[in-house]
Coordinates of C-alpha atoms in Angstrom, one line a residue:
Chain A
M960 CA -5.0 20.2 23.1
L961 CA -6.4 19.6 19.7
F962 CA -4.6 22.6 18.1
R963 CA -1.4 22.0 20.0
R964 CA -1.3 18.4 18.6
I965 CA -1.8 19.8 15.0
Y966 CA 0.8 22.5 15.2
Q967 CA 3.3 20.2 16.9
F968 CA 2.8 17.7 14.0
L969 CA 3.2 20.5 11.4
L970 CA 6.4 21.6 13.1
V971 CA 7.8 18.0 13.0
Y972 CA 6.6 17.4 9.4
F973 CA 8.1 20.6 8.0
A974 CA 11.3 20.1 9.9
G975 CA 11.6 16.7 8.3
I976 CA 10.9 18.0 4.8
S977 CA 13.4 20.8 5.4
G978 CA 16.0 18.2 6.4
L979 CA 15.4 16.2 3.2
L980 CA 15.5 19.3 1.0
L981 CA 18.8 20.3 2.7
V982 CA 20.3 17.0 1.8
K983 CA 18.9 17.2 -1.7
L984 CA 20.5 20.6 -2.1
L985 CA 23.9 19.8 -0.6
V986 CA 24.3 16.5 -2.5
G987 CA 22.6 17.6 -5.7
L988 CA 20.1 14.8 -5.8
S989 CA 17.5 14.4 -8.5
D990 CA 13.7 14.4 -7.9
Y991 CA 13.8 10.6 -8.2
V992 CA 15.7 10.3 -4.9
I993 CA 14.3 13.3 -3.0
P994 CA 11.5 15.3 -4.7
G995 CA 11.8 19.1 -4.9
I996 CA 9.2 21.5 -3.6
P997 CA 7.4 22.0 -7.0
L998 CA 7.1 18.2 -7.5
I999 CA 5.8 17.8 -3.9
F1000 CA 3.2 20.5 -4.5
A1001 CA 2.2 19.1 -8.0
T1002 CA 1.9 15.6 -6.5
A1003 CA -0.2 17.0 -3.6
G1004 CA -2.5 18.7 -6.1
E1005 CA -3.1 15.3 -7.8
T1006 CA -3.3 13.0 -4.9
A1007 CA -4.3 14.9 -1.7
K1008 CA -8.0 14.5 -2.1
G1009 CA -7.8 10.8 -2.9
Y1010 CA -5.3 10.2 -0.1
F1011 CA -7.5 12.1 2.4
F1012 CA -10.3 9.7 1.8
D1013 CA -7.9 6.8 2.0
V1014 CA -6.8 8.0 5.4
L1015 CA -10.4 8.3 6.4
N1016 CA -10.9 4.8 5.3
T1017 CA -7.9 3.7 7.4
L1018 CA -9.2 5.8 10.4
Q1019 CA -12.4 3.7 10.4
V1020 CA -10.3 0.6 10.8
T1021 CA -8.1 2.4 13.4
V1022 CA -11.1 3.5 15.6
L1023 CA -12.7 0.0 15.6
G1024 CA -9.3 -1.7 16.0
Q1025 CA -8.6 0.4 18.9
V1026 CA -11.9 -0.3 20.6
I1027 CA -11.4 -4.0 20.1
S1028 CA -7.9 -3.9 21.4
I1029 CA -9.0 -1.9 24.5
I1030 CA -11.7 -4.5 25.2
L1031 CA -9.3 -7.3 24.6
A1032 CA -6.5 -5.7 26.7
F1033 CA -8.8 -5.1 29.6
T1034 CA -10.3 -8.6 29.4
V1035 CA -6.9 -10.3 29.3
G1036 CA -5.4 -7.8 31.8
I1037 CA -8.2 -8.4 34.3
A1038 CA -8.3 -12.2 33.8
G1039 CA -4.4 -12.4 34.0
R1040 CA -3.9 -10.0 37.0
K1041 CA -3.8 -12.8 39.5
S1042 CA -0.6 -14.8 39.8
S1043 CA -2.6 -18.0 39.5
W1044 CA -1.9 -20.7 36.9
I1045 CA -4.8 -19.3 34.7
G1046 CA -3.4 -15.8 35.0
S1047 CA 0.1 -16.8 34.0
F1048 CA -1.3 -19.0 31.2
I1049 CA -3.3 -16.1 29.7
K1050 CA -0.2 -13.9 30.0
M1051 CA 1.9 -16.5 28.2
I1052 CA -0.6 -16.7 25.3
A1053 CA -0.8 -12.9 25.0
Y1054 CA 3.0 -12.6 25.0
N1055 CA 3.4 -15.4 22.5
I1056 CA 0.9 -14.0 20.0
Q1057 CA 2.7 -10.7 20.1
A1058 CA 6.1 -12.4 19.5
Y1059 CA 5.0 -13.7 16.0
P1060 CA 5.5 -11.3 13.2
I1061 CA 2.3 -10.2 11.6
V1062 CA 3.8 -10.8 8.1
A1063 CA 4.1 -14.5 9.0
L1064 CA 0.6 -14.7 10.5
A1065 CA -1.0 -12.8 7.6
P1066 CA -1.3 -15.7 5.1
I1067 CA -3.1 -17.7 7.9
I1068 CA -5.4 -14.8 8.6
F1069 CA -6.2 -14.3 4.9
I1070 CA -6.9 -18.0 4.4
L1071 CA -9.3 -18.0 7.3
L1072 CA -10.9 -14.6 6.7
G1073 CA -10.3 -13.7 3.1
D1074 CA -8.9 -10.2 2.3
G1075 CA -11.3 -7.5 3.2
F1076 CA -12.2 -5.3 6.1
I1077 CA -12.1 -8.0 8.8
P1078 CA -8.3 -9.1 8.3
R1079 CA -7.4 -5.3 8.4
L1080 CA -9.3 -4.9 11.6
L1081 CA -7.8 -8.0 13.2
I1082 CA -4.2 -7.0 12.3
A1083 CA -4.8 -3.4 13.5
S1084 CA -6.1 -4.8 16.8
M1085 CA -3.3 -7.2 17.2
I1086 CA -0.6 -4.5 16.8
C1087 CA -2.4 -2.1 19.1
Y1088 CA -3.4 -4.3 21.9
F1089 CA -0.1 -5.5 23.4
P1090 CA 1.2 -2.1 24.7
L1091 CA -2.3 -1.6 26.1
L1092 CA -2.2 -5.0 27.7
L1093 CA 1.2 -4.3 29.4
S1094 CA -0.3 -1.2 30.9
V1095 CA -3.5 -2.8 32.0
L1096 CA -1.7 -5.7 33.5
G1097 CA 0.7 -3.4 35.3
V1098 CA -2.3 -1.5 36.7
M1099 CA -4.4 -4.5 37.5
S1100 CA -1.6 -6.5 39.1
S1101 CA -0.7 -3.6 41.5
P1102 CA -2.9 -3.6 44.6
V1103 CA -4.0 -0.2 46.1
K1104 CA -3.3 -1.5 49.6
D1105 CA -4.7 1.3 51.7
I1106 CA -8.2 1.1 50.1
E1107 CA -8.3 -2.7 49.3
H1108 CA -7.3 -3.5 52.9
F1109 CA -10.5 -2.0 54.2
Y1110 CA -12.7 -4.1 51.9
I1111 CA -10.7 -7.3 52.5
I1112 CA -11.0 -7.1 56.3
T1113 CA -14.7 -6.2 56.1
G1114 CA -15.2 -9.2 53.8
K1115 CA -16.8 -7.1 51.1
M1116 CA -14.0 -7.5 48.4
R1117 CA -15.2 -8.9 45.1
W1118 CA -13.2 -9.0 41.9
Q1119 CA -15.4 -6.3 40.2
L1120 CA -14.6 -3.9 43.1
E1121 CA -10.9 -4.7 43.0
V1122 CA -10.9 -3.9 39.3
K1123 CA -12.8 -0.7 39.9
I1124 CA -10.5 0.5 42.7
R1125 CA -7.3 -0.2 40.6
A1126 CA -8.7 1.4 37.5
F1127 CA -10.0 4.5 39.3
E1128 CA -6.7 5.0 41.2
N1129 CA -4.8 4.8 37.9
L1130 CA -7.3 6.7 35.7
S1131 CA -4.8 9.2 34.5
K1132 CA -2.3 6.5 33.5
L1133 CA -4.9 4.4 31.7
A1134 CA -6.3 7.5 29.9
T1135 CA -2.9 8.4 28.6
V1136 CA -2.2 4.9 27.4
I1137 CA -5.5 4.6 25.7
S1138 CA -5.2 8.0 23.9
G1139 CA -1.6 7.1 23.0
S1140 CA -2.6 3.7 21.5
A1141 CA -4.5 5.5 18.7
T1142 CA -1.1 5.9 16.9
L1143 CA -0.5 2.2 17.3
A1144 CA -3.9 1.3 16.0
M1145 CA -3.3 3.5 13.0
A1146 CA 0.1 2.0 12.4
G1147 CA -1.5 -1.5 12.7
A1148 CA -4.2 -0.6 10.2
I1149 CA -1.6 0.8 7.8
V1150 CA 0.6 -2.4 8.1
A1151 CA -2.4 -4.5 7.4
E1152 CA -3.3 -2.5 4.3
F1153 CA 0.3 -2.6 3.2
I1154 CA 0.4 -6.3 3.5
A1155 CA -2.8 -7.2 1.8
A1156 CA -5.8 -4.9 1.6
D1157 CA -7.0 -3.2 -1.5
A1158 CA -8.2 0.0 0.2
G1159 CA -6.8 2.5 2.7
I1160 CA -3.7 4.7 2.9
G1161 CA -1.4 1.7 3.5
Y1162 CA -2.5 0.3 0.2
S1163 CA -1.8 3.6 -1.6
I1164 CA 1.6 3.8 0.1
R1165 CA 2.4 0.4 -1.3
I1166 CA 1.5 1.5 -4.8
A1167 CA 3.7 4.6 -4.4
L1168 CA 6.6 2.5 -3.2
Y1169 CA 6.2 0.2 -6.3
Q1170 CA 6.6 3.4 -8.3
S1171 CA 9.5 4.7 -6.2
D1172 CA 7.4 7.9 -5.8
L1173 CA 8.7 9.6 -2.7
A1174 CA 6.5 12.7 -3.4
K1175 CA 3.4 10.6 -3.1
I1176 CA 4.6 9.0 0.1
L1177 CA 5.4 12.5 1.6
V1178 CA 1.9 13.5 0.8
A1179 CA 0.5 10.4 2.3
L1180 CA 2.5 10.9 5.5
F1181 CA 1.2 14.5 5.7
M1182 CA -2.4 13.2 5.5
I1183 CA -1.8 10.4 8.0
G1184 CA -0.1 12.9 10.4
I1185 CA -2.9 15.5 10.2
V1186 CA -5.7 13.0 10.7
I1187 CA -4.0 11.1 13.5
S1188 CA -3.1 14.4 15.3
I1189 CA -6.8 15.4 15.1
Y1190 CA -8.0 12.0 16.3
Q1191 CA -5.5 11.9 19.1
G1192 CA -6.2 15.4 20.1
L1193 CA -9.9 14.6 20.4
L1194 CA -9.2 11.5 22.5
E1195 CA -7.0 13.5 24.9
S1196 CA -9.6 16.2 25.2
A1197 CA -12.3 13.6 25.9
S1198 CA -10.1 11.9 28.5
E1199 CA -9.4 15.2 30.2
R1200 CA -13.1 15.8 30.5
I1201 CA -13.9 12.4 31.7
Q1202 CA -11.1 12.7 34.4
K1203 CA -12.5 16.0 35.5
A1204 CA -16.0 14.7 35.6
W1205 CA -14.9 11.7 37.7
A1206 CA -12.9 14.0 40.0
I1207 CA -16.0 16.2 40.7
S1208 CA -18.3 13.2 41.2
S1209 CA -15.8 11.7 43.7
G1210 CA -15.5 15.1 45.5
N1211 CA -11.8 15.6 44.9
Chain B
M300 CA 23.0 22.6 25.2
R301 CA 25.6 19.9 25.0
K302 CA 23.0 17.5 23.8
N303 CA 22.0 19.9 21.0
K304 CA 25.6 20.2 19.8
V305 CA 25.9 16.4 19.6
I306 CA 22.7 16.2 17.6
C307 CA 23.8 18.9 15.2
G308 CA 27.2 17.2 14.9
L309 CA 25.5 13.9 14.0
V310 CA 23.3 15.5 11.4
L311 CA 26.3 17.2 9.9
L312 CA 28.2 14.0 9.8
A313 CA 25.3 12.2 8.0
I314 CA 25.2 14.9 5.4
L315 CA 29.0 14.9 4.9
Q316 CA 28.8 11.1 4.6
L317 CA 26.2 11.4 1.9
A318 CA 28.2 14.0 0.0
W319 CA 31.5 12.0 0.4
G320 CA 29.7 8.8 -0.6
S321 CA 29.0 10.3 -4.0
R322 CA 32.8 10.2 -4.7
A323 CA 33.0 6.5 -5.1
D324 CA 36.4 4.9 -5.0
A325 CA 36.9 3.3 -8.4
R326 CA 39.0 0.5 -7.0
E327 CA 36.4 -0.8 -4.7
L328 CA 33.3 -1.1 -6.8
T329 CA 29.9 -2.1 -5.5
Y330 CA 27.1 -3.7 -7.5
R331 CA 23.6 -3.7 -6.2
L332 CA 21.3 -6.5 -7.5
K333 CA 17.6 -6.1 -7.8
W334 CA 16.6 -9.3 -6.0
L335 CA 17.9 -11.9 -3.6
F336 CA 20.6 -14.4 -4.5
N337 CA 18.9 -17.1 -6.5
A338 CA 19.0 -18.6 -10.1
S339 CA 17.6 -15.5 -11.6
V340 CA 20.9 -13.7 -10.8
A341 CA 23.1 -16.7 -11.8
G342 CA 25.4 -14.7 -13.9
D343 CA 26.1 -12.1 -11.2
I344 CA 26.9 -14.8 -8.7
Y345 CA 29.0 -16.7 -11.1
A346 CA 31.1 -13.5 -11.9
E347 CA 32.1 -13.1 -8.3
D348 CA 32.5 -16.8 -7.5
K349 CA 34.7 -17.5 -10.5
G350 CA 36.7 -14.3 -10.2
Y351 CA 35.7 -12.6 -13.5
F352 CA 36.0 -9.2 -11.9
T353 CA 39.4 -9.9 -10.3
K354 CA 40.8 -11.2 -13.6
A355 CA 39.6 -7.9 -15.2
G356 CA 41.6 -6.0 -12.5
L357 CA 38.5 -4.9 -10.6
Q358 CA 37.5 -5.4 -7.0
V359 CA 33.7 -5.7 -7.0
K360 CA 31.4 -6.3 -4.0
I361 CA 28.0 -7.7 -5.1
K362 CA 25.2 -6.7 -2.8
E363 CA 22.0 -8.6 -2.6
G364 CA 18.8 -6.8 -3.6
G365 CA 15.3 -7.2 -2.2
P366 CA 12.2 -5.2 -1.5
G367 CA 13.0 -1.5 -0.7
K368 CA 16.4 -1.7 -2.4
D369 CA 16.7 0.7 -5.3
A370 CA 19.9 0.6 -7.2
I371 CA 19.2 3.9 -9.0
K372 CA 18.8 5.8 -5.8
E373 CA 22.0 4.2 -4.4
I374 CA 23.9 5.1 -7.5
E375 CA 22.9 8.7 -7.2
L376 CA 23.7 8.7 -3.5
G377 CA 27.1 7.3 -4.2
Q378 CA 26.4 4.2 -2.2
T379 CA 26.9 1.9 -5.2
D380 CA 28.6 2.1 -8.7
F381 CA 26.6 -0.3 -10.7
G382 CA 23.2 -1.9 -10.2
V383 CA 20.3 -3.8 -11.7
A384 CA 17.1 -1.9 -12.3
S385 CA 13.9 -2.7 -14.2
A386 CA 13.1 -0.6 -17.3
D387 CA 10.2 1.1 -15.7
Q388 CA 12.5 2.2 -12.8
V389 CA 15.0 3.6 -15.2
I390 CA 12.4 5.5 -17.2
R391 CA 10.8 6.9 -14.1
A392 CA 14.1 8.0 -12.7
L393 CA 15.1 9.7 -16.0
E394 CA 11.8 11.6 -15.9
K395 CA 12.7 12.9 -12.5
G396 CA 16.1 14.1 -13.5
A397 CA 18.3 11.1 -12.6
E398 CA 21.1 10.5 -15.0
V399 CA 21.5 6.7 -15.3
V400 CA 22.7 4.8 -18.4
V401 CA 21.7 1.3 -19.4
L402 CA 24.8 -0.8 -20.0
F403 CA 23.2 -4.1 -21.1
Q404 CA 20.0 -5.9 -20.9
I405 CA 20.0 -9.2 -18.8
F406 CA 16.7 -10.6 -20.1
Q407 CA 15.8 -10.6 -23.7
I408 CA 12.4 -11.9 -22.7
N409 CA 10.6 -10.3 -19.7
P410 CA 10.3 -12.9 -17.0
L411 CA 7.1 -11.2 -15.8
Q412 CA 4.4 -13.4 -17.3
W413 CA 1.0 -14.9 -16.1
I414 CA 0.5 -18.5 -15.1
Y415 CA -2.8 -20.4 -15.7
R416 CA -3.9 -24.0 -15.4
D417 CA -4.2 -26.0 -18.6
T418 CA -7.8 -26.6 -17.8
L419 CA -8.3 -23.3 -19.5
P420 CA -7.9 -23.3 -23.2
Q421 CA -4.5 -22.1 -24.3
I422 CA -4.6 -18.3 -24.8
T423 CA -3.7 -17.6 -28.3
A424 CA -5.7 -14.5 -28.8
L425 CA -6.1 -11.6 -26.4
S426 CA -9.9 -11.7 -26.8
Q427 CA -9.8 -15.0 -24.8
L428 CA -9.0 -12.9 -21.7
K429 CA -12.6 -11.7 -21.7
G430 CA -14.5 -12.9 -18.7
K431 CA -11.4 -14.3 -16.9
S432 CA -10.3 -13.4 -13.3
I433 CA -6.8 -12.0 -13.6
G434 CA -4.4 -11.1 -10.9
I435 CA -2.7 -7.7 -10.9
T436 CA -0.3 -5.9 -8.6
F437 CA -1.7 -2.5 -8.5
G438 CA 1.1 0.0 -9.1
G439 CA 3.4 -2.8 -10.3
N440 CA 4.7 -3.5 -13.8
D441 CA 2.2 -6.2 -14.3
E442 CA -0.7 -3.7 -14.0
T443 CA 0.9 -1.6 -16.8
I444 CA 1.5 -4.7 -19.0
M445 CA -1.9 -6.2 -18.5
N446 CA -3.6 -2.8 -19.1
T447 CA -1.7 -2.6 -22.4
L448 CA -2.7 -6.2 -23.3
L449 CA -6.3 -5.5 -22.6
A450 CA -6.2 -2.3 -24.6
K451 CA -4.5 -4.1 -27.4
G452 CA -7.2 -6.8 -27.3
G453 CA -9.9 -4.2 -27.2
I454 CA -11.2 -5.5 -23.9
P455 CA -12.8 -3.0 -21.6
K456 CA -11.7 -3.6 -17.9
K457 CA -15.3 -4.3 -16.9
D458 CA -15.1 -7.4 -19.1
V459 CA -12.5 -9.0 -16.9
K460 CA -12.4 -9.7 -13.2
I461 CA -9.3 -7.9 -11.8
Y462 CA -8.0 -9.3 -8.5
S463 CA -5.5 -7.4 -6.4
V464 CA -2.4 -9.5 -6.0
R465 CA -0.5 -9.6 -2.7
F466 CA 2.5 -11.6 -1.6
D467 CA 1.0 -15.1 -1.4
F468 CA -0.4 -17.4 -4.1
T469 CA -3.5 -18.6 -2.1
P470 CA -6.0 -17.0 -4.5
F471 CA -4.5 -18.8 -7.5
L472 CA -3.9 -22.1 -5.7
T473 CA -7.6 -22.1 -4.4
K474 CA -8.7 -21.3 -8.0
K475 CA -10.2 -18.0 -7.0
V476 CA -8.1 -16.3 -9.6
Q477 CA -7.5 -18.0 -13.0
I478 CA -4.6 -16.1 -14.3
W479 CA -1.9 -15.0 -11.9
P480 CA 1.3 -12.9 -12.5
V481 CA 4.6 -14.6 -11.7
Y482 CA 8.3 -14.2 -12.5
R483 CA 8.6 -17.1 -15.0
N484 CA 12.1 -18.1 -13.8
S485 CA 11.4 -17.9 -10.0
Q486 CA 7.9 -18.1 -8.7
G487 CA 6.7 -19.6 -12.1
V488 CA 8.9 -22.6 -11.6
I489 CA 7.9 -23.1 -8.0
L490 CA 4.2 -22.9 -8.8
K491 CA 4.5 -25.1 -11.8
N492 CA 6.3 -27.7 -9.8
R493 CA 3.9 -27.5 -7.0
L494 CA 0.8 -27.9 -9.2
Q495 CA 2.4 -30.7 -11.2
A496 CA 2.8 -32.6 -7.8
E497 CA -1.0 -32.2 -7.4
G498 CA -1.5 -33.6 -10.9
E499 CA -2.2 -30.2 -12.5
N500 CA -0.5 -28.7 -15.5
V501 CA 0.1 -25.1 -16.2
R502 CA 0.8 -22.7 -19.1
F503 CA 2.3 -19.2 -19.2
L504 CA 0.9 -16.1 -20.9
N505 CA 3.9 -14.2 -22.3
P506 CA 3.0 -10.6 -23.3
A507 CA 5.8 -10.6 -25.9
D508 CA 3.7 -13.2 -27.8
F509 CA 1.1 -10.6 -28.3
G510 CA 3.6 -7.8 -29.3
V511 CA 4.0 -6.2 -25.9
N512 CA 7.7 -6.1 -25.3
F513 CA 8.1 -4.4 -21.9
V514 CA 11.8 -4.6 -20.9
A515 CA 12.8 -6.1 -17.6
N516 CA 16.1 -6.0 -15.7
S517 CA 19.2 -4.3 -17.0
V518 CA 22.6 -3.4 -15.6
I519 CA 23.0 0.3 -15.1
T520 CA 25.5 2.9 -13.9
S521 CA 25.6 6.7 -13.7
K522 CA 26.3 9.0 -16.6
K523 CA 29.0 10.5 -14.4
M524 CA 30.7 7.1 -14.1
I525 CA 30.7 6.6 -17.8
E526 CA 32.2 10.1 -18.4
T527 CA 34.9 9.9 -15.6
D528 CA 35.8 6.2 -15.6
P529 CA 35.0 4.8 -19.0
D530 CA 37.7 2.1 -18.6
I531 CA 36.3 0.8 -15.4
V532 CA 32.8 0.7 -16.9
D533 CA 34.2 -1.1 -20.0
K534 CA 36.0 -3.7 -17.9
F535 CA 33.0 -4.2 -15.6
Q536 CA 30.6 -4.6 -18.5
T537 CA 32.9 -7.0 -20.4
A538 CA 33.6 -9.1 -17.3
L539 CA 30.0 -9.3 -16.2
L540 CA 28.7 -10.2 -19.7
A541 CA 31.3 -12.9 -20.0
A542 CA 30.3 -14.3 -16.7
W543 CA 26.6 -14.3 -17.6
R544 CA 27.3 -15.9 -21.0
D545 CA 29.4 -18.7 -19.2
A546 CA 26.9 -19.1 -16.5
M547 CA 24.1 -19.7 -19.0
A548 CA 26.2 -22.2 -21.1
P549 CA 24.9 -25.7 -20.7
A550 CA 28.4 -27.0 -20.4
N551 CA 28.9 -25.0 -17.2
Q552 CA 25.5 -25.9 -15.6
E553 CA 26.8 -27.9 -12.7
S554 CA 29.4 -25.3 -11.9
T555 CA 26.8 -22.6 -12.0
L556 CA 24.4 -24.5 -9.8
A557 CA 27.2 -25.0 -7.3
S558 CA 27.9 -21.2 -7.2
I559 CA 24.2 -20.5 -6.7
A560 CA 23.9 -23.1 -3.9
A561 CA 26.7 -21.5 -2.1
R562 CA 24.8 -18.2 -2.0
D563 CA 21.1 -19.1 -2.0
K564 CA 20.2 -19.8 1.6
D565 CA 16.9 -21.5 0.6
N566 CA 18.4 -23.6 -2.1
N567 CA 16.4 -26.5 -3.3
A568 CA 18.7 -28.3 -5.8
A569 CA 15.8 -29.6 -8.1
I570 CA 14.0 -26.2 -8.1
T571 CA 17.2 -24.2 -8.6
K572 CA 18.1 -26.3 -11.6
L573 CA 14.7 -25.7 -13.2
Q574 CA 15.0 -22.0 -12.4
L575 CA 18.4 -21.9 -14.1
L576 CA 17.0 -23.5 -17.2
A577 CA 14.1 -21.0 -17.2
T578 CA 16.6 -18.1 -16.8
R579 CA 18.6 -19.4 -19.7
E580 CA 15.6 -19.3 -22.0
L581 CA 14.9 -15.7 -20.9
T582 CA 18.4 -14.4 -21.3
G583 CA 18.6 -15.7 -24.9
T584 CA 21.6 -17.4 -26.5
Q585 CA 22.3 -15.6 -29.7
N586 CA 21.9 -12.0 -28.7
F587 CA 22.9 -12.3 -25.1
G588 CA 23.1 -9.0 -23.2
S589 CA 22.1 -6.9 -26.2
I590 CA 19.9 -3.8 -25.7
D591 CA 16.6 -4.2 -27.6
K592 CA 16.2 -0.6 -28.5
D593 CA 12.8 -1.0 -30.0
A594 CA 11.5 -2.8 -26.9
W595 CA 12.9 0.1 -24.7
I596 CA 11.1 2.6 -27.0
Q597 CA 7.9 0.6 -26.7
T598 CA 8.3 0.4 -22.9
E599 CA 8.5 4.2 -22.8
Q600 CA 5.4 4.5 -25.0
I601 CA 3.4 2.2 -22.8
M602 CA 4.4 4.1 -19.7
L603 CA 3.3 7.3 -21.4
Q604 CA -0.1 5.8 -22.5
E605 CA -0.6 4.4 -19.0
Q606 CA 0.3 7.8 -17.6
Q607 CA 3.1 6.2 -15.5
I608 CA 5.3 9.1 -16.8
K609 CA 4.1 12.5 -17.9
R610 CA 6.7 13.5 -20.5
P611 CA 8.9 11.5 -22.9
V612 CA 12.4 10.8 -21.7
N613 CA 13.9 9.7 -25.0
I614 CA 15.1 6.5 -23.6
Q615 CA 17.2 5.7 -26.7
D616 CA 19.6 8.5 -25.6
W617 CA 20.4 6.6 -22.3
L618 CA 21.2 3.2 -23.8
H619 CA 24.9 2.6 -23.8
K620 CA 26.4 2.3 -27.2

């Protein structure tokens, strides 16, 4: 799974670069608009090491942000699964927060939390959590009638059991959404760094954009792609193992 | 299979569009600004509003600028014919093989300056920057200019507190940072006004006062355009210069403000008037539009020293005669 993720990324990346180079060649563009291969390599030689550590810095925020958003999404999803007033109120809050553009909320976040690690983490979590929430709400709001019916008529149904049944029956779906949310957490962390931080790959991309340096941006995108492919590949492998282990323990 | 053909067709169309775009129709010219419609582009708005281009026999569409908009790239891609770019953009582009020519220089004084409260003593010597907290946009022009000022003042970076600037002014307003970079004729006016309302006065640190003349925005076009359509370039330049000159004339102030108000969606009449006055000071009155060759050469030297470019581009060869 891990290697498949990496070579799939490399295929997409080099297809993209080839497309750009084709346009450069056909239209006769300078290195300012689309950098040529020698410039890309020269830039990679100068920046790859620094950008690699920048991406690792961003990855720290990504992993933590993803964990927070998973916890948040499950908390809100479980609390909001009922069609009660409280449930619909929680859903309304969750939807509204998502509707506000992060750029508009950012100044408030920075006034309250300063500009450092915490605001990056918060923004990464905010961007990552909503798709997770939708999936969790979908799973938690859908009764597994065959199984739940038994516990209901025997009077043993509790909310913890209901959550367990619904999560277990949709384990594959939840695992896919959680591993897929890694890219969203990474995107969230990069957006946060782009807006305000003074560290991470989003910050480096912002500097490169100030300098209209597409070669640097291409190197940064390569580093982001490689690291997120590895991270996502590891998450998928882990989720496969967990699913297998659960299947064995349940006797399926 | 059919889907693949459609995708291939779309890609081919996009490439053809790019290629075709480079053959700009001289009768329908486009002019890409560097920033949004406000008082800092008063002359450009005035030119369109008062029909300067039409009188010169040109049909020009002015396109608003903004973050992510790059006139040099658009000129090379054939998406625009004329544009506004900062000196560092021009020099970087030339280093990477772009062929752009500077037609005239809008600002004789760079609007990029630093604002500070008058509770600080007036900065008359660069040595006074020692120990101060200074805002810098890493990767931006202000970083290059401030580095040059510090080097000129013999101040090691460890002797000042550098603060990474982002898009809002909170660190300056909350006094976390003492000296903050602003565009003198836009944000500078707004901040000054806001602080004055709170009973605070401000001053501006102008790098030119300390011998650092880093050129700001200029009107550019492609070398190809100058070679193939010199008449159009000449007419465009003459019309735009005349519009800028008239827009900056005190006698036309009300008319200019009305033109800006019609375009600036966030127009605040009092602020716009102050911004226009500040813009007038920066464009100069005697030498309006002239290219400060020495300043361009100094800008290139600064960029070389700061390793913003790796090789000289001989900028003087790309300044329109």
